[in-house]
Coordinates of C-alpha atoms in Angstrom, one line a residue:
Chain A
M175 CA 79.4 102.5 174.1
T176 CA 78.3 103.1 170.4
Q177 CA 81.0 103.8 167.8
T178 CA 80.4 106.8 165.5
P179 CA 80.6 105.5 161.8
A180 CA 83.2 107.1 159.7
P181 CA 81.8 109.7 157.4
Y182 CA 81.2 108.7 153.8
I183 CA 82.7 111.9 152.5
A184 CA 85.5 113.4 154.6
L185 CA 87.6 116.5 153.8
S186 CA 90.3 117.4 156.3
G187 CA 92.5 120.5 156.1
V188 CA 91.9 120.8 152.4
R189 CA 93.8 123.7 150.7
K190 CA 93.3 124.8 147.2
A191 CA 94.6 127.9 145.3
Y192 CA 94.5 128.9 141.7
R193 CA 97.0 131.0 139.9
I194 CA 95.2 134.0 138.4
G195 CA 97.3 136.6 136.5
G196 CA 100.5 135.5 138.1
E197 CA 99.2 135.6 141.6
M198 CA 98.0 132.7 143.7
M199 CA 94.4 133.1 144.7
P200 CA 93.5 130.9 147.7
I201 CA 90.1 129.2 147.5
F202 CA 90.3 126.9 150.5
A203 CA 92.8 127.4 153.4
G204 CA 92.1 124.3 155.5
L205 CA 88.5 123.2 154.7
D206 CA 87.0 120.4 156.8
L207 CA 83.8 118.6 155.9
A208 CA 82.1 115.3 156.9
I209 CA 79.0 113.9 155.2
P210 CA 77.5 110.6 156.3
R211 CA 76.3 108.0 153.8
G212 CA 72.8 108.7 152.7
D213 CA 72.8 112.4 153.4
F214 CA 71.4 115.0 151.1
V215 CA 73.4 118.2 151.4
A216 CA 72.8 121.5 149.6
V217 CA 75.8 123.8 149.3
M218 CA 75.0 127.5 148.9
G219 CA 77.1 130.6 148.8
P220 CA 77.9 133.6 146.7
S221 CA 79.8 133.4 143.5
G222 CA 83.5 132.8 144.1
S223 CA 82.9 131.2 147.5
G224 CA 84.4 127.9 146.3
K225 CA 81.2 125.8 145.6
S226 CA 82.3 124.7 142.1
T227 CA 85.8 124.0 143.3
L228 CA 84.4 121.8 146.1
L229 CA 82.2 120.0 143.7
N230 CA 85.0 119.5 141.2
M231 CA 87.2 118.0 144.0
L232 CA 84.3 115.7 145.1
A233 CA 84.0 114.6 141.5
G234 CA 87.6 113.8 141.2
I235 CA 88.2 116.2 138.4
D236 CA 90.3 118.5 140.5
R237 CA 92.7 117.7 143.4
P238 CA 93.4 119.5 146.6
D239 CA 96.8 121.1 146.9
A240 CA 97.0 119.8 150.5
G241 CA 94.9 118.0 153.0
T242 CA 92.9 114.8 152.6
L243 CA 89.8 114.0 150.7
S244 CA 88.2 110.6 151.0
I245 CA 84.9 109.2 149.7
G246 CA 84.0 105.8 151.0
T247 CA 87.3 103.9 151.1
S248 CA 88.9 105.9 148.3
R249 CA 91.5 108.6 149.0
L250 CA 90.9 110.9 146.0
D251 CA 93.7 113.2 146.9
Q252 CA 96.2 110.3 146.4
M253 CA 94.8 109.0 143.2
G254 CA 96.3 109.6 139.7
E255 CA 94.1 110.7 136.8
A256 CA 93.5 107.2 135.5
A257 CA 92.4 105.9 138.9
R258 CA 90.1 108.9 139.4
S259 CA 88.5 108.2 136.0
A260 CA 87.9 104.6 137.0
W261 CA 86.6 105.8 140.3
R262 CA 84.1 108.2 138.7
A263 CA 82.9 105.5 136.4
H264 CA 81.9 103.2 139.2
N265 CA 81.2 105.4 142.2
M266 CA 79.7 108.7 141.2
G267 CA 77.0 110.2 139.1
I268 CA 76.9 113.9 138.1
V269 CA 74.0 116.1 137.2
F270 CA 74.9 119.4 135.3
Q271 CA 73.1 122.7 135.2
F272 CA 72.8 122.6 131.4
Y273 CA 72.2 118.8 131.3
N274 CA 75.2 118.3 128.9
L275 CA 73.6 115.6 126.9
L276 CA 75.3 114.6 123.7
P277 CA 73.1 116.0 120.9
M278 CA 73.7 113.2 118.4
L279 CA 72.6 110.5 120.8
T280 CA 69.0 109.6 121.6
A281 CA 67.7 109.7 125.2
A282 CA 68.4 106.0 125.7
E283 CA 71.9 106.3 124.2
N284 CA 72.8 109.3 126.4
V285 CA 71.7 107.3 129.5
E286 CA 73.6 104.3 128.3
L287 CA 77.0 106.2 128.0
P288 CA 78.3 105.4 131.6
L289 CA 77.4 101.7 131.1
L290 CA 79.8 101.5 128.1
L291 CA 82.6 101.5 130.7
K292 CA 81.2 98.5 132.5
P293 CA 81.5 94.8 131.5
L294 CA 77.8 94.4 130.7
S295 CA 76.1 92.7 127.8
R296 CA 74.0 94.8 125.4
K297 CA 70.9 93.2 126.8
E298 CA 71.9 94.1 130.4
R299 CA 72.6 97.6 129.4
R300 CA 69.3 98.0 127.6
M301 CA 67.4 96.6 130.7
R302 CA 69.2 99.1 133.0
V303 CA 68.4 102.0 130.7
E304 CA 64.8 101.1 130.5
K305 CA 64.6 100.8 134.2
V306 CA 66.0 104.2 135.0
L307 CA 64.1 105.9 132.2
D308 CA 61.0 104.4 133.8
L309 CA 62.2 105.7 137.2
V310 CA 62.5 109.3 135.9
G311 CA 59.1 109.0 134.1
L312 CA 60.4 109.0 130.5
S313 CA 59.5 105.6 129.3
G314 CA 58.6 105.7 125.7
R315 CA 60.9 108.5 124.9
E316 CA 64.0 106.3 124.4
K317 CA 64.5 107.3 120.8
Q318 CA 63.9 111.0 121.2
Y319 CA 66.9 113.3 120.7
P320 CA 67.7 116.0 123.3
A321 CA 66.7 118.8 120.9
M322 CA 63.1 117.4 120.9
M323 CA 62.7 117.6 124.7
S324 CA 61.9 120.3 127.2
G325 CA 64.5 121.5 129.7
G326 CA 62.8 119.5 132.5
Q327 CA 62.8 116.3 130.4
Q328 CA 66.5 116.8 129.4
Q329 CA 67.4 117.2 133.1
R330 CA 65.6 114.0 133.9
I331 CA 67.6 112.3 131.2
G332 CA 70.7 113.8 132.9
I333 CA 69.6 112.3 136.2
A334 CA 68.9 108.9 134.6
R335 CA 72.4 109.0 133.1
A336 CA 73.9 109.9 136.5
I337 CA 72.2 107.0 138.3
V338 CA 72.2 104.3 135.6
S339 CA 75.4 102.7 136.9
D340 CA 74.0 102.7 140.4
P341 CA 76.6 104.9 142.1
G342 CA 76.5 105.7 145.8
L343 CA 77.2 109.4 145.3
L344 CA 75.3 111.9 143.2
L345 CA 76.8 115.3 142.6
C346 CA 74.4 118.0 141.3
D347 CA 75.8 121.3 139.9
E348 CA 72.9 123.8 139.9
P349 CA 70.5 121.1 138.7
T350 CA 67.5 123.5 138.6
G351 CA 69.4 126.6 137.4
D352 CA 68.1 126.4 133.9
L353 CA 64.5 125.3 134.7
D354 CA 61.2 126.9 135.4
R355 CA 59.7 126.5 138.9
K356 CA 57.5 123.6 138.0
S357 CA 60.2 121.6 136.2
A358 CA 62.6 122.5 139.0
D359 CA 60.3 121.1 141.6
E360 CA 59.8 117.9 139.6
V361 CA 63.6 117.4 139.4
L362 CA 64.0 118.2 143.1
D363 CA 61.3 115.7 144.0
M364 CA 63.2 113.1 142.0
L365 CA 66.4 113.9 143.8
R366 CA 64.7 113.6 147.1
F367 CA 63.2 110.3 146.0
L368 CA 66.6 109.0 145.1
N369 CA 68.0 110.1 148.4
R370 CA 65.2 108.7 150.6
E371 CA 64.2 105.6 148.6
L372 CA 67.4 104.5 147.0
E373 CA 69.7 105.9 149.7
K374 CA 71.9 107.9 147.4
T375 CA 74.2 110.4 149.0
I376 CA 73.6 113.7 147.3
V377 CA 75.7 116.9 147.3
M378 CA 73.9 119.7 145.5
V379 CA 75.4 123.1 144.7
T380 CA 72.7 125.6 144.2
H381 CA 71.9 129.3 144.4
D382 CA 68.2 128.6 144.8
P383 CA 66.9 128.7 148.4
Q384 CA 63.8 126.8 147.3
A385 CA 65.9 124.0 146.0
A386 CA 67.9 123.9 149.2
L387 CA 64.7 123.1 151.1
Y388 CA 64.7 119.7 149.5
A389 CA 68.0 118.8 151.2
R390 CA 68.3 117.3 154.6
R391 CA 70.8 120.0 155.5
T392 CA 72.2 123.1 153.9
L393 CA 75.8 124.3 154.2
H394 CA 76.7 127.9 153.5
L395 CA 80.1 128.5 152.0
D396 CA 81.7 131.9 152.0
K397 CA 85.3 132.8 151.2
G398 CA 86.3 129.2 151.2
D399 CA 84.9 128.2 154.5
F400 CA 81.5 126.9 155.8
V401 CA 79.9 129.6 157.8
E402 CA 76.5 128.2 158.6
E403 CA 74.6 124.9 158.6
K404 CA 70.9 124.5 158.5
R405 CA 69.1 121.3 159.0
A406 CA 65.7 120.6 157.5
A407 CA 62.8 120.6 159.8
Chain B
M136 CA 75.1 101.2 121.5
T137 CA 78.9 100.3 121.5
L138 CA 82.0 102.5 121.7
F139 CA 82.2 102.1 117.9
D140 CA 78.6 103.3 117.5
L141 CA 79.6 106.4 119.5
A142 CA 82.6 107.0 117.3
R143 CA 80.4 106.5 114.2
K144 CA 77.8 108.9 115.5
N145 CA 80.4 111.5 116.3
A146 CA 81.7 111.2 112.7
W147 CA 78.2 111.9 111.3
R148 CA 77.5 115.0 113.4
K149 CA 78.4 117.2 110.4
P150 CA 77.3 115.0 107.5
L151 CA 78.4 117.3 104.7
R152 CA 81.9 117.6 106.2
T153 CA 82.1 113.9 106.7
V154 CA 80.9 113.1 103.2
L155 CA 83.4 115.5 101.7
L156 CA 86.2 113.9 103.7
M157 CA 85.0 110.5 102.6
V158 CA 84.9 111.6 98.9
S159 CA 88.5 112.9 99.1
I160 CA 89.6 109.7 100.7
A161 CA 87.7 107.6 98.1
V162 CA 89.3 109.6 95.3
A163 CA 92.8 109.0 96.7
F164 CA 92.2 105.3 97.1
L165 CA 90.6 105.1 93.6
I166 CA 93.9 106.6 92.3
Y167 CA 95.9 104.2 94.4
G168 CA 93.8 101.2 93.4
L169 CA 94.1 102.0 89.7
T170 CA 97.8 102.8 89.7
A171 CA 98.6 99.7 91.8
S172 CA 96.5 97.6 89.5
F173 CA 98.3 99.1 86.6
L174 CA 101.7 98.2 88.1
A175 CA 100.5 94.7 89.0
G176 CA 98.8 94.1 85.6
T177 CA 100.0 96.0 82.6
Q178 CA 103.6 95.6 83.5
G179 CA 103.0 91.9 83.8
A180 CA 105.6 91.7 86.6
A181 CA 103.0 90.6 89.1
G182 CA 102.2 87.6 87.0
A183 CA 105.8 86.9 86.0
S184 CA 107.7 84.1 87.5
D185 CA 110.7 84.2 89.8
D186 CA 111.6 80.7 88.8
L187 CA 111.5 80.9 85.1
L188 CA 114.8 82.1 83.7
G189 CA 115.5 84.2 80.6
V190 CA 119.0 84.0 79.0
T191 CA 119.8 87.0 76.9
S192 CA 123.0 88.5 75.5
A193 CA 125.1 90.3 78.1
G194 CA 125.6 93.0 75.4
G195 CA 121.9 93.9 75.6
R196 CA 118.6 92.6 74.3
T197 CA 119.3 93.9 70.8
Q198 CA 122.3 91.4 70.5
P199 CA 121.0 88.0 69.5
L200 CA 122.3 84.7 70.7
P201 CA 123.2 81.8 68.4
M202 CA 120.8 78.9 68.3
A203 CA 123.7 76.6 68.9
A204 CA 123.9 77.9 72.5
M205 CA 120.8 76.0 73.3
S206 CA 122.4 72.5 73.4
R207 CA 125.0 73.8 75.9
I208 CA 122.3 75.2 78.2
A209 CA 120.2 72.0 77.9
A210 CA 123.2 70.0 79.0
D211 CA 123.3 71.6 82.4
P212 CA 121.9 69.0 84.9
G213 CA 119.9 71.7 86.7
V214 CA 117.8 72.5 83.6
A215 CA 114.5 70.8 83.2
A216 CA 113.5 72.3 79.9
V217 CA 114.7 75.0 77.5
G218 CA 112.8 77.0 74.9
Y219 CA 113.7 80.0 72.8
V220 CA 112.1 83.1 71.6
T221 CA 112.7 85.9 69.1
R222 CA 110.7 89.0 69.5
L223 CA 109.2 91.0 66.7
R224 CA 107.6 94.4 67.2
G225 CA 105.2 95.8 64.7
F226 CA 101.9 97.5 64.3
V227 CA 98.4 96.9 63.0
D228 CA 97.1 99.5 60.5
V229 CA 98.6 102.5 62.4
E230 CA 102.0 102.8 64.0
K231 CA 100.7 103.6 67.5
N232 CA 98.7 100.3 67.5
V233 CA 101.8 98.4 68.6
V234 CA 101.8 94.6 68.7
A235 CA 104.5 92.2 69.9
I236 CA 105.2 88.8 68.5
S237 CA 107.1 86.1 70.2
A238 CA 108.4 83.6 67.7
A239 CA 109.0 80.3 69.4
D240 CA 108.9 76.5 69.1
P241 CA 105.4 75.9 70.4
D242 CA 106.2 72.4 71.8
L243 CA 109.3 73.7 73.7
L244 CA 107.4 76.8 74.9
M245 CA 104.6 74.5 76.2
A246 CA 107.2 72.5 78.1
V247 CA 108.9 75.5 79.6
N248 CA 106.0 77.9 80.3
G249 CA 102.8 76.3 79.0
K250 CA 101.1 76.5 82.4
G251 CA 102.0 80.2 82.9
L252 CA 100.7 81.2 79.5
G253 CA 97.7 79.0 79.6
L254 CA 98.7 76.9 76.6
T255 CA 96.9 73.7 76.0
P256 CA 97.7 70.7 73.8
A257 CA 94.8 71.7 71.6
L258 CA 96.3 75.2 71.1
V259 CA 99.7 73.8 70.4
G260 CA 98.2 71.4 67.9
A261 CA 96.3 74.2 66.2
I262 CA 99.4 76.3 65.7
G263 CA 101.2 73.3 64.4
Q264 CA 98.8 72.9 61.5
G265 CA 100.2 75.7 59.4
R266 CA 103.6 77.6 59.4
D267 CA 101.9 81.0 59.4
R268 CA 99.6 80.3 62.2
V269 CA 99.7 82.2 65.5
L270 CA 98.2 82.0 69.0
V271 CA 97.0 85.4 70.3
G272 CA 96.8 86.4 73.9
R273 CA 93.3 87.2 75.3
A274 CA 94.1 90.9 76.1
L275 CA 95.5 91.5 72.6
A276 CA 92.7 89.6 70.9
E277 CA 90.1 91.7 72.7
A278 CA 91.9 94.9 72.1
Q279 CA 92.2 94.2 68.3
G280 CA 88.8 92.6 68.0
W281 CA 90.4 89.4 66.6
S282 CA 88.9 85.9 66.6
V283 CA 90.0 82.5 65.7
G284 CA 90.3 81.8 62.0
Q285 CA 90.8 85.5 61.1
R286 CA 93.9 86.7 59.3
A287 CA 96.0 89.5 60.6
T288 CA 98.8 91.6 59.1
I289 CA 101.5 93.0 61.3
T290 CA 103.9 95.5 59.9
A291 CA 107.3 95.0 61.6
F292 CA 109.3 98.0 62.7
D293 CA 112.7 96.4 62.2
T294 CA 112.3 92.8 61.0
P295 CA 112.0 92.8 57.2
R296 CA 111.2 89.7 55.2
E297 CA 113.6 88.4 52.6
D298 CA 111.5 89.9 49.9
G299 CA 112.0 93.4 51.4
S300 CA 108.5 93.7 52.7
R301 CA 107.8 94.4 56.4
D302 CA 104.3 92.9 56.4
W303 CA 103.9 89.6 58.2
R304 CA 100.6 87.8 57.5
F305 CA 99.3 85.3 60.1
E306 CA 96.2 83.2 60.6
I307 CA 94.9 83.2 64.1
A308 CA 94.8 79.5 65.3
G309 CA 93.7 80.1 68.9
I310 CA 93.6 82.4 71.8
F311 CA 95.5 81.7 75.0
E312 CA 94.2 83.0 78.3
G313 CA 97.2 83.2 80.7
E314 CA 97.3 81.4 84.0
S315 CA 95.8 84.3 85.9
A316 CA 94.5 87.8 85.3
A317 CA 98.0 89.1 86.2
T318 CA 99.6 87.2 83.3
D319 CA 100.6 89.4 80.4
T320 CA 98.6 88.3 77.4
Y321 CA 99.0 91.4 75.2
F322 CA 101.2 89.6 72.6
M323 CA 101.0 86.7 70.1
I324 CA 103.0 83.5 69.7
A325 CA 104.2 82.7 66.2
R326 CA 106.2 79.8 64.9
Y327 CA 110.0 80.4 65.0
D328 CA 110.6 78.1 62.0
Y329 CA 108.3 80.3 59.8
V330 CA 109.7 83.7 61.1
N331 CA 113.3 82.4 60.9
A332 CA 113.0 81.2 57.4
A333 CA 111.3 84.3 56.1
R334 CA 113.3 87.1 57.8
A335 CA 116.0 88.8 55.9
R336 CA 118.7 88.9 58.6
G337 CA 119.5 87.3 62.0
K338 CA 118.8 83.8 60.8
D339 CA 119.4 81.0 63.3
T340 CA 119.6 83.4 66.2
V341 CA 117.3 84.0 69.1
D342 CA 116.7 87.0 71.4
A343 CA 116.4 84.8 74.5
F344 CA 116.4 81.3 75.8
V345 CA 113.8 80.4 78.3
V346 CA 114.9 78.0 81.0
L347 CA 112.9 76.0 83.5
P348 CA 115.0 74.8 86.4
R349 CA 114.6 71.3 87.8
M350 CA 112.7 70.9 91.0
G351 CA 114.9 71.7 93.9
V352 CA 117.5 73.7 91.9
S353 CA 118.0 77.3 92.9
P354 CA 117.1 79.6 90.0
G355 CA 119.7 82.0 91.2
E356 CA 122.5 79.5 91.2
L357 CA 121.4 78.0 87.9
A358 CA 121.4 81.5 86.4
A359 CA 124.9 82.1 87.6
G360 CA 126.0 78.8 86.3
I361 CA 124.7 79.5 82.8
D362 CA 126.4 82.9 82.7
T363 CA 129.7 81.3 83.8
L364 CA 129.3 78.8 81.0
F365 CA 129.2 81.5 78.4
A366 CA 131.5 84.0 80.2
N367 CA 134.5 83.5 77.8
S368 CA 132.5 82.8 74.7
A369 CA 131.8 85.2 71.8
T370 CA 128.4 85.8 73.2
P371 CA 128.4 86.2 77.0
T372 CA 125.0 85.9 78.5
R373 CA 123.0 87.6 81.2
T374 CA 120.5 85.3 82.9
Q375 CA 117.6 86.7 84.9
S376 CA 114.3 85.5 86.2
E377 CA 111.3 86.4 84.1
K378 CA 110.3 88.9 86.8
Q379 CA 113.7 90.6 86.9
F380 CA 113.7 90.6 83.1
L381 CA 110.4 92.3 82.8
E382 CA 111.2 94.9 85.5
A383 CA 114.5 95.7 83.9
F384 CA 112.8 95.9 80.5
L385 CA 110.3 98.5 81.8
R386 CA 113.0 100.5 83.5
Q387 CA 114.6 101.1 80.2
Y388 CA 111.8 103.6 79.5
A389 CA 111.1 104.9 83.0
D390 CA 110.9 103.6 86.5
V391 CA 107.1 103.4 86.3
G392 CA 106.8 102.0 89.8
L393 CA 108.8 105.0 91.3
I394 CA 106.7 107.5 89.4
V395 CA 103.4 105.9 90.4
N396 CA 104.6 105.7 94.0
L397 CA 105.5 109.3 94.0
V398 CA 102.2 110.4 92.6
V399 CA 100.2 108.2 95.0
G400 CA 102.5 109.3 97.9
A401 CA 101.8 112.9 97.1
A402 CA 98.1 112.2 97.0
F403 CA 98.2 110.5 100.4
V404 CA 100.4 113.2 102.0
T405 CA 97.9 115.9 100.8
L406 CA 95.0 113.7 102.1
L407 CA 96.8 113.3 105.5
M408 CA 97.1 117.1 105.9
I409 CA 93.5 117.7 104.9
V410 CA 92.0 115.1 107.2
V411 CA 94.3 116.0 110.1
N412 CA 93.4 119.7 109.8
T413 CA 89.7 118.8 109.6
M414 CA 89.8 116.4 112.5
V415 CA 91.7 118.8 114.7
F416 CA 88.9 121.4 114.2
A417 CA 86.2 118.8 114.5
V418 CA 87.5 117.6 117.8
R419 CA 88.3 121.1 119.1
E420 CA 84.6 121.9 118.5
R421 CA 83.7 119.1 120.8
T422 CA 86.2 119.8 123.6
F423 CA 83.3 120.5 126.1
E424 CA 81.7 117.2 125.4
I425 CA 85.0 115.4 125.8
G426 CA 85.1 117.0 129.2
V427 CA 81.6 115.6 129.9
L428 CA 82.7 112.1 128.8
K429 CA 85.7 112.3 131.0
T430 CA 83.5 113.3 133.9
L431 CA 81.4 110.3 133.3
G432 CA 84.5 108.2 133.7
F433 CA 85.9 107.8 130.2
S434 CA 89.7 107.4 130.6
R435 CA 92.3 109.3 128.5
L436 CA 92.9 106.1 126.5
G437 CA 89.1 105.7 126.1
I438 CA 88.9 109.2 124.6
M439 CA 91.8 108.5 122.4
A440 CA 90.2 105.3 121.2
L441 CA 87.0 107.1 120.4
I442 CA 88.7 109.7 118.2
L443 CA 90.9 107.1 116.5
G444 CA 87.8 105.0 115.9
E445 CA 86.2 108.0 114.3
T446 CA 89.0 108.6 111.8
L447 CA 89.4 104.9 111.1
F448 CA 85.6 104.8 110.4
V449 CA 85.9 107.8 108.0
F450 CA 89.0 106.2 106.3
A451 CA 87.4 102.7 106.2
V452 CA 84.2 104.0 104.4
G453 CA 86.0 106.4 102.1
G454 CA 88.8 104.0 101.3
G455 CA 86.4 101.1 100.9
I456 CA 84.4 103.1 98.3
G457 CA 87.6 104.1 96.5
L458 CA 88.8 100.5 96.4
A459 CA 85.4 99.2 95.3
L460 CA 85.4 101.7 92.4
A461 CA 89.0 100.7 91.5
K462 CA 87.9 97.0 91.5
L463 CA 84.9 97.8 89.3
A464 CA 87.2 99.7 86.9
T465 CA 89.5 96.7 86.7
I466 CA 86.6 94.4 86.0
L467 CA 85.2 96.7 83.3
A468 CA 88.5 97.7 81.7
G469 CA 91.0 95.3 83.2
P470 CA 91.6 93.1 80.2
T471 CA 92.1 96.0 77.8
L472 CA 94.3 98.1 80.0
G473 CA 96.0 95.3 81.8
L474 CA 94.7 96.3 85.2
V475 CA 94.9 93.6 87.9
F476 CA 93.4 94.3 91.3
S477 CA 95.2 91.5 93.0
A478 CA 95.0 90.3 96.6
P479 CA 98.4 92.0 97.5
V480 CA 97.1 95.3 96.1
L481 CA 94.0 95.0 98.3
A482 CA 96.1 94.0 101.4
K483 CA 98.4 96.9 100.9
A484 CA 95.5 99.3 100.6
L485 CA 93.9 98.0 103.8
V486 CA 97.2 98.5 105.6
I487 CA 97.4 102.1 104.2
I488 CA 93.8 102.7 105.3
A489 CA 94.6 101.6 108.8
V490 CA 97.9 103.6 109.0
L491 CA 96.4 106.8 107.6
G492 CA 93.3 106.4 109.8
L493 CA 95.4 106.1 112.9
A494 CA 97.9 108.8 111.8
T495 CA 95.2 111.4 111.0
G496 CA 93.5 110.7 114.3
A497 CA 96.6 110.8 116.4
L498 CA 97.1 114.5 116.8
P499 CA 93.4 115.4 117.7
A500 CA 93.2 112.3 119.9
F501 CA 96.4 113.3 121.7
N502 CA 95.1 116.9 122.2
A503 CA 91.7 115.6 123.5
M504 CA 93.4 113.1 125.7
R505 CA 95.6 115.7 127.4
T506 CA 92.9 118.4 127.8
P507 CA 92.0 118.6 131.6
I508 CA 88.3 118.4 132.3
I509 CA 88.2 121.8 134.0
K510 CA 89.8 123.4 130.9
A511 CA 87.4 121.6 128.7
F512 CA 84.4 122.9 130.6
R513 CA 85.7 126.5 130.2
T514 CA 85.3 126.2 126.4
R515 CA 81.5 126.6 126.6

């Protein structure tokens, strides 16, 4: 008899509500989700369906009001803020829609930021930065500032920053939302490469059905619950 | 890149704003450096000794002491050496060009405080070659443009000669340097025997005895012992260390230290408000990015350290420039104005830089530290 491995990401009975104008507005009323290690999941849904809240909870920047949320061996719902910061630094990378690069830092310095939180020598940090910049096809642009780059290039810097500390989980918040089709496809190709070749577990929130096609499966969220799941052919 | 590089780059995001902040900090520390150097230097208190005792009349410095008291002081077993001094105040050419003369026995002065004043056997020998010869302190010589061999006339304010004249003519026999830059050298040393013989009144009296305690003898206890010795005499004494004496002397006119501290304190409080206000706005502008850094895993303490590092950097650069300018000013004008940029002045300034750097960064750092990531992301 084979034993089913525990999911890498597991949400069980997660409840979340926000107070808006004096009233509690429920977002999730008992959400369940299981994502195995190495999966690439696209989360789609209309505005207000809870996509961002889900991503914020997976990133440890928001906590469920009730229920359990575990990633790997960590129970994020039980962690305090300091522990969640440390967890983020070592276990997760995040790719933002608008890249969110620091404008006064060069491409290499932006990528190096998460490594400042690790006990690495300057040389080790530089080697890792060079490696990931090469991986995202931006070797030779180390000293360029974000303002000198196209949107696609900035997003690739954002991806390099997200993976430079070699996290197991990559969270992507509309990673192609600010890009033209060609740049979007390049970024999505890269995410697929990271998933298939480097075995990163990826959760990507998107409105773009084309982007969702790059994922192994797509979950549709509506009114705080998953209503549909599609697996890639 | 290091965390400090990140803080430094944050500080330079708006170069004009940062430069203006640094200029205001530099000006405040220039003021501080100059005023502290003034206190340490011109007042001479920094270079004055805690061990050397001055015995004056308990009735005030205008009341002289009889020369006969010297043998009683010298008889105290705790006394290593005794000298005496009578002070004349006068002017050169114009009344505002004030000069002080200490009339003393050069050999005794050498024994009591030769090291502190920078007296040498050659200088003492030179003044001994003529009754009207004087030794001039370096600061006074430079201020008056005097050199060895030159003759100088001092018109005394209140010490007339027997012939009714108030003009005292001296030949400059040498220039003494003082032990260190902090030593007051804005005066001249004349021979007591010459001044005493020529003055119209107050003969055989002195303004003060200068006492050097023996090794191992507490200056405080010796001072009390001397005052007890004369407590029931016609001329009770008040014995203080040279430092206490100088500080008390200056307080006759004004508590310069208090005035300077109030001025500098006001400058620093104003600076504190300006920098805090600027930094609060600067950090508020970056709330979104602070959210990004937190998302990348920067802890609350890490964010706080970044902002404190930024304000410390601004203060270190601005304060460093101000202190360097103050040091330059003391080098260029120090001997004339009596400015001494001493190690304690520098050490105190560095502590103030650190304290103000942390104090001005505390409020914006605390705000940034407490801002939840989700709230930070809503600011874009």
